[in-house]
Short mmCIF file of C-alpha atoms and ligand atoms in Angstrom, two decimals:
data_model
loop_
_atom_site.label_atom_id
_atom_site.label_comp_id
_atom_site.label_asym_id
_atom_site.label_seq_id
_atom_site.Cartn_x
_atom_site.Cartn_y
_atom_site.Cartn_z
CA UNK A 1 14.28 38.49 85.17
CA UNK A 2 12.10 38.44 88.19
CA UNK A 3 13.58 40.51 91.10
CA UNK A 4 14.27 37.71 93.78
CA UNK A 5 16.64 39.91 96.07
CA UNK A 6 13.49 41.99 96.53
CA UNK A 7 10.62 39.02 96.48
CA UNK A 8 12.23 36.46 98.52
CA UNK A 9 15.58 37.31 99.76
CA UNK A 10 15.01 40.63 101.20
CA UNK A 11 12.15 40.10 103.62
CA UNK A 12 13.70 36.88 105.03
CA UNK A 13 16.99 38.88 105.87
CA UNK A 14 15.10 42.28 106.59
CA UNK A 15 13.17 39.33 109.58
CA UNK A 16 16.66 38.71 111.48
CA UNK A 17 18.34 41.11 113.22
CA UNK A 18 20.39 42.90 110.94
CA UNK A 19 23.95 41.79 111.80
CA UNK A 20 23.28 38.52 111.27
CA UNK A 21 21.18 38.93 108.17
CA UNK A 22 24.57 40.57 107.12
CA UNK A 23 26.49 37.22 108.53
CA UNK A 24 23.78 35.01 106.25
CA UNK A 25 24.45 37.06 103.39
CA UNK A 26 28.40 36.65 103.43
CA UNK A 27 28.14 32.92 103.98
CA UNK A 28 25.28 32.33 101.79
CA UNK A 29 27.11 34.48 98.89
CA UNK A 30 30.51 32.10 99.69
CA UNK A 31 28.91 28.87 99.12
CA UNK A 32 27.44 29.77 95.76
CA UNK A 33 30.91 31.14 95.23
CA UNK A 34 32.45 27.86 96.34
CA UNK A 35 30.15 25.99 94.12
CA UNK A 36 30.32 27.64 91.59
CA UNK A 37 26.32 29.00 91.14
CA UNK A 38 27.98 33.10 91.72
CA UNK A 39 27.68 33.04 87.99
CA UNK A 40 23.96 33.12 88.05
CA UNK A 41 24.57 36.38 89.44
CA UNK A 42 26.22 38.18 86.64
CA UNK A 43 24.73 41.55 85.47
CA UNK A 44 24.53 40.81 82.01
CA UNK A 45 26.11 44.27 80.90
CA UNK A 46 29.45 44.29 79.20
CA UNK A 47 32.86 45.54 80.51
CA UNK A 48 33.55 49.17 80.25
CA UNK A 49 36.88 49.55 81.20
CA UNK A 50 38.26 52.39 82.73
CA UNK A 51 41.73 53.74 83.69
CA UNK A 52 41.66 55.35 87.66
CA UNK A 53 45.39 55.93 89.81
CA UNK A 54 47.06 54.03 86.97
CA UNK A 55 45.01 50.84 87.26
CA UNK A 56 42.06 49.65 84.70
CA UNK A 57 38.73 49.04 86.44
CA UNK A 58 36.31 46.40 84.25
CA UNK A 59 33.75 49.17 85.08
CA UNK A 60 33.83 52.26 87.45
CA UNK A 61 31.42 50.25 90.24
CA UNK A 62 32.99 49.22 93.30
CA UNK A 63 31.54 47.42 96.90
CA UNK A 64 32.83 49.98 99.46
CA UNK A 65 34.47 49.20 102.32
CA UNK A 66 32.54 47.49 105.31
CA UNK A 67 30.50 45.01 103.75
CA UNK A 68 33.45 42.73 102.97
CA UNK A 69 35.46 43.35 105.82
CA UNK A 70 37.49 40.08 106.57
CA UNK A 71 37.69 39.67 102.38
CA UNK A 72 35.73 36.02 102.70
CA UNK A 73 34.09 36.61 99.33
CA UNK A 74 36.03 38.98 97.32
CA UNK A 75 35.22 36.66 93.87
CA UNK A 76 31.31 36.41 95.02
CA UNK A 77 31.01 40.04 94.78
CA UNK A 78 33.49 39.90 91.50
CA UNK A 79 31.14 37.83 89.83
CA UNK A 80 27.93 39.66 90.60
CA UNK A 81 29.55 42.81 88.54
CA UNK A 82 31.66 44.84 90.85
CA UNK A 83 34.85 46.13 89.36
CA UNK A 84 36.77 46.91 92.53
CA UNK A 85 36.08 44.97 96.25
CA UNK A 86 37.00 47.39 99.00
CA UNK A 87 37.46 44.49 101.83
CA UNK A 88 38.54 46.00 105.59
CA UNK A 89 38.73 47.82 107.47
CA UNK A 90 41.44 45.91 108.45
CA UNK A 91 43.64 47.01 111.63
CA UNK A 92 47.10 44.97 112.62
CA UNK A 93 45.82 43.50 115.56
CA UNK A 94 42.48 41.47 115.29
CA UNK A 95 39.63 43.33 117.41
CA UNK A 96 36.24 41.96 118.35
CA UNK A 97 34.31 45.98 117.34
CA UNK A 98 32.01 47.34 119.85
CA UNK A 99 29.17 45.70 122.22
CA UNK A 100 25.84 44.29 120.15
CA UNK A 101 23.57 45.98 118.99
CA UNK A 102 25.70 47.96 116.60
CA UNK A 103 24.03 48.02 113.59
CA UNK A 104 20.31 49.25 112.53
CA UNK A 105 17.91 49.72 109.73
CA UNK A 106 16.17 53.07 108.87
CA UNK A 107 14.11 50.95 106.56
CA UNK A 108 11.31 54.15 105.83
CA UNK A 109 14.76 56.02 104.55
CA UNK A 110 16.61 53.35 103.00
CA UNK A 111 19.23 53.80 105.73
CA UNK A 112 21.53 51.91 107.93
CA UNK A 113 23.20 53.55 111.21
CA UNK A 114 26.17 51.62 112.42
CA UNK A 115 28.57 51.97 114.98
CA UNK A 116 30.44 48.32 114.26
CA UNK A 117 34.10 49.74 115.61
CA UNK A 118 36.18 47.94 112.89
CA UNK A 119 35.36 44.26 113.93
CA UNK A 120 38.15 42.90 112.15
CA UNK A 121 40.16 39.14 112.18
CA UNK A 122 43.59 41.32 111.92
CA UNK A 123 45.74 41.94 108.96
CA UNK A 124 47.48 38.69 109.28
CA UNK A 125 44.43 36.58 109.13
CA UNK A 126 42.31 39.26 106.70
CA UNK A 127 45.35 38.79 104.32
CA UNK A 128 44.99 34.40 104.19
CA UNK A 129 41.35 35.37 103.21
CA UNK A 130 42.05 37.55 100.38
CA UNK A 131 44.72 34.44 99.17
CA UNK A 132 41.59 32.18 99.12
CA UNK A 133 38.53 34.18 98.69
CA UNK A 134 40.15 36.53 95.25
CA UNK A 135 40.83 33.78 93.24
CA UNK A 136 38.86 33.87 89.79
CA UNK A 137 38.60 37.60 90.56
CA UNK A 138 39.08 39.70 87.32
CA UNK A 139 38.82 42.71 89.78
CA UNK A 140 40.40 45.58 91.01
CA UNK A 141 40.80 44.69 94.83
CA UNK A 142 41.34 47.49 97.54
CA UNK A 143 42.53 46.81 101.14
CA UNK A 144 41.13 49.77 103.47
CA UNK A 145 43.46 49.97 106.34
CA UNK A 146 42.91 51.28 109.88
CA UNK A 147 44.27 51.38 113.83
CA UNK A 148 43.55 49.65 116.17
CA UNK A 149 41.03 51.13 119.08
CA UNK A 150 43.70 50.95 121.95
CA UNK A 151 46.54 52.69 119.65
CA UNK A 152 46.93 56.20 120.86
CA UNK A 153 46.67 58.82 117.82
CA UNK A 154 49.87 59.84 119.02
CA UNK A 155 50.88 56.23 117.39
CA UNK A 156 48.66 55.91 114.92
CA UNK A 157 51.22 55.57 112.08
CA UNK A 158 52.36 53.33 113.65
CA UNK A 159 49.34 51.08 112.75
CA UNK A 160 48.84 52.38 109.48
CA UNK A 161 52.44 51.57 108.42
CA UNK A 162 51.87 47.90 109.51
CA UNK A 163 49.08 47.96 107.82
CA UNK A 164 50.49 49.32 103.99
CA UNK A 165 53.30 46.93 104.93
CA UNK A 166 51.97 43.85 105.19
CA UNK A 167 49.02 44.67 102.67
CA UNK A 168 51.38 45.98 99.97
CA UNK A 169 51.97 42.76 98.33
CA UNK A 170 48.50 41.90 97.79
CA UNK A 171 46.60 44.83 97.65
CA UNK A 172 45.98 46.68 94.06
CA UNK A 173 44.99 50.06 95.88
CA UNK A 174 45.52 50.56 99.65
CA UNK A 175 42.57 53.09 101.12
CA UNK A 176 43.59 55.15 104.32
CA UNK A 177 40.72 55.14 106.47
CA UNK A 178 41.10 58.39 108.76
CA UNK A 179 36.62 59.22 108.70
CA UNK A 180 34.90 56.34 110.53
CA UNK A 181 33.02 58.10 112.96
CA UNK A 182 33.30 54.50 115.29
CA UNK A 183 36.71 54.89 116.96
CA UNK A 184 37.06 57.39 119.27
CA UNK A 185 39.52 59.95 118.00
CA UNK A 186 39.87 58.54 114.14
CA UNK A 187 38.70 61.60 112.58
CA UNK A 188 40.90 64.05 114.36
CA UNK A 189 43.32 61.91 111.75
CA UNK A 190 41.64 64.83 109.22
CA UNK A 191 43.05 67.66 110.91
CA UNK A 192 45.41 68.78 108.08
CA UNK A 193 48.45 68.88 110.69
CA UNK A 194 47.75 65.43 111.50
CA UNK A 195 46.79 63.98 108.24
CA UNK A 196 49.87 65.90 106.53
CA UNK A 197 52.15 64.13 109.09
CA UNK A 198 50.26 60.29 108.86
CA UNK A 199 50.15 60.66 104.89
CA UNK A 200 53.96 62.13 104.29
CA UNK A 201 54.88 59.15 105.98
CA UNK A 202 52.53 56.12 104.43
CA UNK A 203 53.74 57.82 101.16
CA UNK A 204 57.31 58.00 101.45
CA UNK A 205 56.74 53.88 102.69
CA UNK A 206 54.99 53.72 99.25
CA UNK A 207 58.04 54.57 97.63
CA UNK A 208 60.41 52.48 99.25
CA UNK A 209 58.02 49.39 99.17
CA UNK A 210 57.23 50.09 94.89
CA UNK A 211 61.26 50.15 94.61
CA UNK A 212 61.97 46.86 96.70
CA UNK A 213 58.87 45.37 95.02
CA UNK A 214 59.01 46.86 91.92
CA UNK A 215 54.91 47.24 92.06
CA UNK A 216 53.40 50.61 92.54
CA UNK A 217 50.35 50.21 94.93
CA UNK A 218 48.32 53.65 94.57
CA UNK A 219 47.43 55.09 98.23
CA UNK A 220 43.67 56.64 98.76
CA UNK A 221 42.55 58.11 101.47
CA UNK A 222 38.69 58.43 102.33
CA UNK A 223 37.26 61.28 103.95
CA UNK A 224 34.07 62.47 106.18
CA UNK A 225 30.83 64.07 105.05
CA UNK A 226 30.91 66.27 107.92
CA UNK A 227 33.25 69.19 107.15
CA UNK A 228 32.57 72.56 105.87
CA UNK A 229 33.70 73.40 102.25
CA UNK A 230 36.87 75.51 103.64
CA UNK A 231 38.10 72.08 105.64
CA UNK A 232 37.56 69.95 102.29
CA UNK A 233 39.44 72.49 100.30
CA UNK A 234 42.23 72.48 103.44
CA UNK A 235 42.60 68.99 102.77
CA UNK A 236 41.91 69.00 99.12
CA UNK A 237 45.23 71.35 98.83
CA UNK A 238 46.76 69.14 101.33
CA UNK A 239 46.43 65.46 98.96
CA UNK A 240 47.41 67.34 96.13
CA UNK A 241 50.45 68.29 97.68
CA UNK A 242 51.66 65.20 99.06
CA UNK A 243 50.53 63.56 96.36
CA UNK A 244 47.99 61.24 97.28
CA UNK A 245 46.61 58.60 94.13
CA UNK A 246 42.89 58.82 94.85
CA UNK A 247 40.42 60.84 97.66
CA UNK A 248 37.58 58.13 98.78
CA UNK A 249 34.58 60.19 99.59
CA UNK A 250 32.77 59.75 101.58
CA UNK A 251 32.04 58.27 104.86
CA UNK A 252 29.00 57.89 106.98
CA UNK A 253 27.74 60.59 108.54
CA UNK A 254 27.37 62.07 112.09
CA UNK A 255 24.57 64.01 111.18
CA UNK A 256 20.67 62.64 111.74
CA UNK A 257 18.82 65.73 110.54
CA UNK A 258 17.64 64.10 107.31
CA UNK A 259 16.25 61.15 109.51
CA UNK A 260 14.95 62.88 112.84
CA UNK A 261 12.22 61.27 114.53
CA UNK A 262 12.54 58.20 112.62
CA UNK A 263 12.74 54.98 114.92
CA UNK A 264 16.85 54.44 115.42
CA UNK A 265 17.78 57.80 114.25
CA UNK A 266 19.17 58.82 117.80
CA UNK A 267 21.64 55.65 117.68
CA UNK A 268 25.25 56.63 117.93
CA UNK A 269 27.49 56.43 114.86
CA UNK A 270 27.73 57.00 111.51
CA UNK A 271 24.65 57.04 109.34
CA UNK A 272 24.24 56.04 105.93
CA UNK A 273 22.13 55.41 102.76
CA UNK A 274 19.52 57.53 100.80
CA UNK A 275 19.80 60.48 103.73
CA UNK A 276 23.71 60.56 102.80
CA UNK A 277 23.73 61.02 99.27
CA UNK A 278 23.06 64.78 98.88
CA UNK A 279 25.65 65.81 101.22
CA UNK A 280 27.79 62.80 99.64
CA UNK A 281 27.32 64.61 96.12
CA UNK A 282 28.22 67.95 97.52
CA UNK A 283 31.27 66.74 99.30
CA UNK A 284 32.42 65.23 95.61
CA UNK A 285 31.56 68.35 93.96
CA UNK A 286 33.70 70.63 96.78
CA UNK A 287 36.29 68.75 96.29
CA UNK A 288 36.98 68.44 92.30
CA UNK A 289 36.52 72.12 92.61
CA UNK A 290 39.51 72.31 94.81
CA UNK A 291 41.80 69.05 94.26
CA UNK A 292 44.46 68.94 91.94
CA UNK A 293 42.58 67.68 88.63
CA UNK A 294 45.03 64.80 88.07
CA UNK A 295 44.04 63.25 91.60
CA UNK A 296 40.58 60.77 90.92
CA UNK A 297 37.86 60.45 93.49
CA UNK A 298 36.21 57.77 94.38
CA UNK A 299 32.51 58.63 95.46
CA UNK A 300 30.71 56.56 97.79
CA UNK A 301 27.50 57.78 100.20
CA UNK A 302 23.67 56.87 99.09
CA UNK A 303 23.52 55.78 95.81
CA UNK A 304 20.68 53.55 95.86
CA UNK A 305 19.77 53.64 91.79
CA UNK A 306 21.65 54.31 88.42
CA UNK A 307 20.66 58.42 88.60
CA UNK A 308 22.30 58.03 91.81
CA UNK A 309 25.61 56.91 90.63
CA UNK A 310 25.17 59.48 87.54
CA UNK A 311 25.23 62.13 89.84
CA UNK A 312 28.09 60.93 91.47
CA UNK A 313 30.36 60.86 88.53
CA UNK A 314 28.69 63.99 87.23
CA UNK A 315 29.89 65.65 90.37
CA UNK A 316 33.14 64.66 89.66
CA UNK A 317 33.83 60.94 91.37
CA UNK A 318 35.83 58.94 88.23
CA UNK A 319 34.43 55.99 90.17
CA UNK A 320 31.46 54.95 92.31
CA UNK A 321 30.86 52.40 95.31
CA UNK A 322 27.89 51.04 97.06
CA UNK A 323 26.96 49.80 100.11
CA UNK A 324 23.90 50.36 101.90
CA UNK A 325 21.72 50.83 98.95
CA UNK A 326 23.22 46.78 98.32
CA UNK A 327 21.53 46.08 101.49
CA UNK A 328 18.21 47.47 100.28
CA UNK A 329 18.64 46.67 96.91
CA UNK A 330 20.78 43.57 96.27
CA UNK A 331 22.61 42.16 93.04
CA UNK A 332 19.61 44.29 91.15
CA UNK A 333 21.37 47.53 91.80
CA UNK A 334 24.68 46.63 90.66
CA UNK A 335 23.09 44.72 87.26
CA UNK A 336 21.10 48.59 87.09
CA UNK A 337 23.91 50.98 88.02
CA UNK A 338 26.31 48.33 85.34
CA UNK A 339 23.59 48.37 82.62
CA UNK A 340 23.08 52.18 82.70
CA UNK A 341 26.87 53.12 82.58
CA UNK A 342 27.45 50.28 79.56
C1 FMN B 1 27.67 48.52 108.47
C2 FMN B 1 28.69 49.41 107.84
C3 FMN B 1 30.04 49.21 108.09
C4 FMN B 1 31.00 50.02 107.50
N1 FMN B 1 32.32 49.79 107.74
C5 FMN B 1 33.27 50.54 107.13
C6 FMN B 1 34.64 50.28 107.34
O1 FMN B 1 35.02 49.34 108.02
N2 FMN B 1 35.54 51.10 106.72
C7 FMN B 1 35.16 52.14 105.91
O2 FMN B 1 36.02 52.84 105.37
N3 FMN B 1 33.86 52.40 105.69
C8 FMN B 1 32.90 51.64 106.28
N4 FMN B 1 31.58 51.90 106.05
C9 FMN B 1 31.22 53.06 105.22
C10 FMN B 1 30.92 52.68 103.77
O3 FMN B 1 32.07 52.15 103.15
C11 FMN B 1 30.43 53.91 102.98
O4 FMN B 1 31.47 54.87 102.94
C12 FMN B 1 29.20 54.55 103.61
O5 FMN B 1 28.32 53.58 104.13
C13 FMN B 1 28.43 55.42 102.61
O6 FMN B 1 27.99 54.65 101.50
P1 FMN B 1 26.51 54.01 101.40
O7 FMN B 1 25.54 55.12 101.70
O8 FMN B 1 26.43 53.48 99.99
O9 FMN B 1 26.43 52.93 102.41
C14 FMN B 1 30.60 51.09 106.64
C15 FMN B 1 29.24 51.28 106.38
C16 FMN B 1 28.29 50.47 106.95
C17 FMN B 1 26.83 50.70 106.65
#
């Protein structure tokens, strides 16, 4: 099948500014959904289930969080082969994200630096989108929660507790996003005082809410690229302890050596893409050395082709996601990354 992401698709979106070639994408990718044509997407490779925190993924491919963030089109990305959706962040309030421009191409590097700030339409609103947008999803859907940018750390849980809440009911895993690099103060989250304190409690909610629901909604949380190997084993320890369900690794990155001098590369916030993926393999690696074997990892960060996701899982991830190598690559790198797992 000719490759009309790349022929066609690609250098009309790669022409508009990329925030609203993202925009065009999401509302082009509804209507088919909507009508119905989504199927013509399909990767044409079978199921190979999986079991990961207790629930069975179709396949161990997942859209990572950011891409889908108001969950508009959680059955569009279903039916073009993803196992799991990752929609949010989501925070409890609805915030508009930071100024424009907050989002650019490294197109020489297959990379994207953004610095969105968790634009989000609120957990209230996010959660009538997943009613309408999952349906005909076969799917494993996530709901990545965050805070808000005018909620002190010191109240943080605050936030995340409305979040697990109110997400509970219709989430199938719940991600705890403590690594974007695009609120001020998020990642001190990963201090292991901090995160011990914010996880304890989202975990002892997670018991209370599986008994008066009697559903058990696994709890991830993802990390950051950018800590040494005796912070990841801190944490590692840490998750195993409190018994977190799944470690979502990783992030973007604060780091721009692999892209200095390149046009955009001095743009503030968190980089991603090709330049991500070695440290992204490493980070995987660091941490099935040191995590409790019975928590799974999720890894996320560069894979732009099937050896990419191979190392991934080699490294120890029980599961992969994509996003910015979708940008570059379209519904051909899920069909590839599907095909070569089958
Ligand atoms: C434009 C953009 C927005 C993102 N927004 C979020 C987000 O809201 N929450 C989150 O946990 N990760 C977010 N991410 C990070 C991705 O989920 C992923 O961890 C990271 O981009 C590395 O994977 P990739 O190299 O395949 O893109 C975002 C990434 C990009 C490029």
């Amino acid at each position: 099948m000719p490759d009309l992401y790349r022929s066609l698709l690609r250098p009309l979106l790669f022409r508009l500014d990329p925030e609203r070639a993202h925009h065009w994408t999401l509302a082009g990718l509804r209507t088919a959904s909507l009508l119905g044509l989504d199927a013509l997407l399909a990767p044409g490779a079978p199921d190979t289930p999986v079991e990961v925190m207790g629930l069975r993924f179709p396949n161990r491919l997942g859209l990572a969080a950011g891409l889908d963030k108001s969950a508009a089109c959680i059955a569009g990305f279903g039916a073009m082969g993803f196992g799991h959706v990752e929609v949010g962040t989501i925070t409890p309030r609805p915030q508009p994200g930071n100024p424009k421009p907050r989002l650019f191409r490294l197109r020489e590097r297959g990379a994207v630096i953004n610095r969105m700030g968790f634009n989000n339409p609120g957990i209230e609103a996010a959660l009538d989108n997943v009613a309408r947008s999952r349906r005909g999803f076969c799917g494993v859907l996530g709901i990545n929660i965050g805070k808000n940018k005018d909620t002190p750390n010191e109240r943080a849980v605050d936030d995340y507790l409305t979040g697990l809440q109110r997400a509970y009911p219709a989430a199938d895993y719940i991600a705890v996003n403590v690594s974007s690099p695009n609120t001020a103060g998020l990642r001190d989250l990963q201090d292991p005082t901090a995160a011990g304190n914010l996880l304890r409690r989202l975990k002892a909610e997670q018991g209370g809410l599986a008994e008066q629901t009697g559903k058990r909604v696994p709890l991830a949380v993802k990390i950051a690229p950018d800590m040494d190997d005796h912070q990841i084993a801190e944490l590692a320890a840490l998750f195993g302890e409190i018994g977190m369900d799944g470690v979502i690794a990783t992030n973007t990155t604060v780091a721009r050596h692999a892209v200095s001098g390149l046009r955009h590369a001095d743009e503030a916030g968190g980089l991603s893409g090709a330049p991500l993926e070695a440290r992204a393999t490493e980070v995987i690696a660091a941490l099935r050395s040191a995590l409790d074997p019975r928590v799974p990892i999720i890894g996320v960060g560069g894979i732009s082709d099937a050896a990419g996701a191979r190392a991934a899982l080699a490294a120890g991830a029980d599961l992969v996601q994509i996003y910015t190598g979708f940008i570059y690559r379209g519904p051909t790198l899920v069909r590839e990354i599907l095909r070569a797992l089958a």
